[in-house]
Amino acid sequence: WSLLEACSATGDVERANSFMAKWRSLGLQVTDEHRAALRKVYVKNNDLEAVEAQIRKLEKPGLKDYGMVVDAAARCGNLTAAELWFQEAEAAGIQLRNAYAISVNLMFAAARAADMARCEHWFRAATEARLQPNGAMYTAVVTSAAESLDLVAAEHWLRLCRAQLGPDGSEEATNAALRAAGLQGDLETAEKWAEILLEDGRK
């Protein structure tokens, strides 16, 4: 399956499918590793339908399987699909809420959809699952505020981020807040955060 891993790096779906067809024609066993590597190729191409179709074929999808389809949906900006797969996993007794990557993917899916309420929902769900907020989580929620053109919320979440993580852990979130100010046309605030970033770099 190393060839499939190589295909996943480039997103070469045609070559990956061709390899799998030849593999099957030789009567060789298709393993979980093969299927996981093929899903990575689909994810690379944001081909959510292909990932979902493969998951549906599994008798009993596991944590990695559900994690990958949630990731694929999030990368495609399909928040509804990401949340539905999350709920299906939880109903099957697989706890996704304890995984940082899943929480961050859901939050960024909401951010891409400019759905700040859902982004904040998944932030709270992560903390309720006893995940300590990290830079990626704060960046996602600040980004959701930026996409929603809510500069007040962006600054609120950024201040929480900087208070908890300090300058080193909040650089990406600060950049997101700067972007929010720029999208709002608030050059004064944008310059303020730009100066703070520069000051952080000198410390």
Coordinates of C-alpha atoms in Angstrom, one line a residue:
W1 CA 0.0 0.0 0.0
S2 CA 3.1 2.3 -0.1
L3 CA 2.1 3.2 -3.7
L4 CA -1.3 4.3 -2.5
E5 CA 0.4 6.4 0.2
A6 CA 2.4 8.1 -2.6
C7 CA -0.7 8.7 -4.5
S8 CA -2.3 10.3 -1.5
A9 CA 0.5 12.9 -1.4
T10 CA -0.3 14.0 -5.0
G11 CA -4.0 13.2 -5.0
D12 CA -3.6 10.9 -8.0
V13 CA -7.0 9.2 -7.9
E14 CA -6.7 7.6 -11.4
R15 CA -3.4 5.9 -10.5
A16 CA -4.7 4.8 -7.1
N17 CA -7.9 3.3 -8.5
S18 CA -5.9 1.6 -11.3
F19 CA -3.5 0.0 -8.7
M20 CA -6.4 -1.2 -6.6
A21 CA -8.1 -2.7 -9.7
K22 CA -4.9 -4.6 -10.6
W23 CA -4.4 -5.7 -7.0
R24 CA -7.9 -7.2 -6.9
S25 CA -7.5 -8.8 -10.4
L26 CA -4.6 -10.8 -9.0
G27 CA -6.7 -12.1 -6.3
L28 CA -4.7 -10.4 -3.6
Q29 CA -6.3 -9.4 -0.3
V30 CA -7.4 -5.8 0.2
T31 CA -6.5 -4.9 3.7
D32 CA -7.6 -2.1 6.0
E33 CA -4.4 -0.4 5.3
H34 CA -5.2 -0.3 1.6
R35 CA -8.6 1.1 2.2
A36 CA -7.3 3.8 4.6
A37 CA -4.6 4.8 2.1
L38 CA -7.2 5.0 -0.7
R39 CA -9.4 7.2 1.4
K40 CA -6.5 9.5 1.9
V41 CA -6.3 9.9 -1.9
Y42 CA -10.0 10.8 -2.0
V43 CA -9.6 13.3 0.9
K44 CA -6.7 14.9 -0.9
N45 CA -9.1 15.5 -3.8
N46 CA -12.0 16.6 -1.6
D47 CA -14.0 13.7 -3.0
L48 CA -16.5 13.3 -0.1
E49 CA -18.8 11.0 -2.0
A50 CA -16.0 8.5 -2.6
V51 CA -15.0 8.5 1.0
E52 CA -18.6 8.1 2.2
A53 CA -19.2 5.3 -0.2
Q54 CA -16.1 3.4 1.1
I55 CA -17.1 3.9 4.7
R56 CA -20.6 2.6 3.9
K57 CA -19.1 -0.6 2.7
L58 CA -17.4 -1.3 6.0
E59 CA -19.3 -3.8 8.3
K60 CA -18.2 -1.9 11.4
P61 CA -16.4 1.4 10.9
G62 CA -14.0 2.4 13.6
L63 CA -12.6 5.6 15.1
K64 CA -10.1 6.1 12.2
D65 CA -12.8 5.5 9.6
Y66 CA -15.2 8.0 11.1
G67 CA -12.4 10.4 11.8
M68 CA -11.4 10.4 8.1
V69 CA -14.9 10.9 6.8
V70 CA -15.5 13.8 9.2
D71 CA -12.2 15.2 8.0
A72 CA -13.2 14.8 4.4
A73 CA -16.5 16.5 4.9
A74 CA -14.8 19.4 6.8
R75 CA -12.2 19.9 4.1
C76 CA -15.0 20.0 1.5
G77 CA -16.7 22.7 3.6
N78 CA -19.7 20.4 4.2
L79 CA -20.5 21.1 7.8
T80 CA -23.9 19.3 7.7
A81 CA -22.2 16.1 6.5
A82 CA -19.4 16.4 9.0
E83 CA -21.9 16.8 11.9
L84 CA -24.1 13.9 10.6
W85 CA -21.1 11.5 10.5
F86 CA -20.0 12.7 13.9
Q87 CA -23.5 11.9 15.3
E88 CA -23.5 8.5 13.6
A89 CA -20.2 7.6 15.2
E90 CA -21.4 8.7 18.6
A91 CA -24.6 6.6 18.2
A92 CA -22.4 3.6 17.3
G93 CA -20.6 4.1 20.6
I94 CA -17.4 5.6 19.1
Q95 CA -16.4 8.7 21.0
L96 CA -15.0 11.2 18.5
R97 CA -15.4 14.2 20.9
N98 CA -12.2 13.2 22.8
A99 CA -10.0 13.7 19.7
Y100 CA -8.4 17.1 19.1
A101 CA -8.3 16.6 15.3
I102 CA -12.0 15.8 15.0
S103 CA -13.0 18.9 17.1
V104 CA -10.7 21.2 15.2
N105 CA -12.0 19.8 11.9
L106 CA -15.6 20.4 12.9
M107 CA -14.7 23.9 14.0
F108 CA -13.0 24.8 10.8
A109 CA -15.8 23.4 8.8
A110 CA -18.1 25.8 10.7
A111 CA -15.7 28.6 10.1
R112 CA -15.6 28.0 6.3
A113 CA -19.4 28.1 6.4
A114 CA -19.2 31.4 8.3
D115 CA -21.3 29.7 11.0
M116 CA -19.9 31.1 14.2
A117 CA -22.6 29.7 16.4
R118 CA -21.7 26.1 15.4
C119 CA -18.0 26.8 15.7
E120 CA -18.5 28.0 19.2
H121 CA -20.7 25.0 19.9
W122 CA -17.9 22.6 18.9
F123 CA -15.4 24.7 20.9
R124 CA -17.6 24.2 24.0
A125 CA -18.2 20.5 23.2
A126 CA -14.5 20.0 23.1
T127 CA -13.9 21.7 26.4
E128 CA -16.8 19.8 28.0
A129 CA -15.0 16.6 26.8
R130 CA -12.0 17.9 28.9
L131 CA -9.9 18.9 25.9
Q132 CA -7.7 21.8 26.8
P133 CA -8.1 24.6 24.3
N134 CA -5.1 24.9 22.0
G135 CA -4.0 27.3 19.3
A136 CA -5.8 25.5 16.5
M137 CA -9.1 25.6 18.4
Y138 CA -8.8 29.3 19.1
T139 CA -7.7 30.0 15.5
A140 CA -10.8 28.2 14.2
V141 CA -13.2 30.2 16.3
V142 CA -11.4 33.5 15.6
T143 CA -11.5 32.6 11.9
S144 CA -15.2 31.9 12.1
A145 CA -15.7 35.4 13.5
A146 CA -13.7 36.8 10.7
E147 CA -15.7 34.9 8.1
S148 CA -18.9 36.2 9.8
L149 CA -17.5 39.7 9.7
D150 CA -17.8 39.9 13.5
L151 CA -14.8 41.9 14.6
V152 CA -16.0 42.2 18.2
A153 CA -16.3 38.4 18.6
A154 CA -12.9 37.9 16.9
E155 CA -11.2 40.2 19.4
H156 CA -13.0 38.6 22.3
W157 CA -11.8 35.1 21.4
L158 CA -8.3 36.3 20.6
R159 CA -8.0 38.0 24.0
L160 CA -9.0 34.7 25.6
C161 CA -6.5 32.9 23.4
R162 CA -3.6 35.2 24.3
A163 CA -4.5 35.2 28.0
Q164 CA -4.3 31.4 28.1
L165 CA -1.6 30.6 25.5
G166 CA 0.5 33.7 25.4
P167 CA 2.1 35.2 22.3
D168 CA 3.8 32.0 21.1
G169 CA 0.6 30.0 21.1
S170 CA -1.6 32.6 19.6
E171 CA 0.2 33.8 16.5
E172 CA -2.2 32.1 14.0
A173 CA -5.2 33.4 16.0
T174 CA -3.8 36.9 16.0
N175 CA -3.4 36.7 12.2
A176 CA -7.0 35.6 11.9
A177 CA -8.1 38.6 14.0
L178 CA -6.0 40.9 11.8
R179 CA -7.8 39.4 8.8
A180 CA -11.2 40.0 10.4
A181 CA -10.3 43.7 10.9
G182 CA -9.1 43.9 7.3
L183 CA -12.4 42.4 6.0
Q184 CA -14.3 44.9 8.1
G185 CA -12.2 47.7 6.6
D186 CA -11.1 48.6 10.2
L187 CA -7.6 49.6 9.3
E188 CA -6.9 51.1 12.8
T189 CA -7.6 47.7 14.5
A190 CA -5.7 45.8 11.7
E191 CA -2.7 48.0 12.3
K192 CA -3.0 47.5 16.1
W193 CA -2.8 43.7 15.7
A194 CA -0.1 43.9 13.1
E195 CA 2.0 45.9 15.6
I196 CA 1.3 43.4 18.3
L197 CA 2.5 40.6 16.0
L198 CA 5.7 42.5 15.3
E199 CA 6.2 43.1 19.0
D200 CA 5.6 39.4 19.8
G201 CA 8.3 38.6 17.3
R202 CA 10.8 40.8 19.1
K203 CA 10.3 39.2 22.4

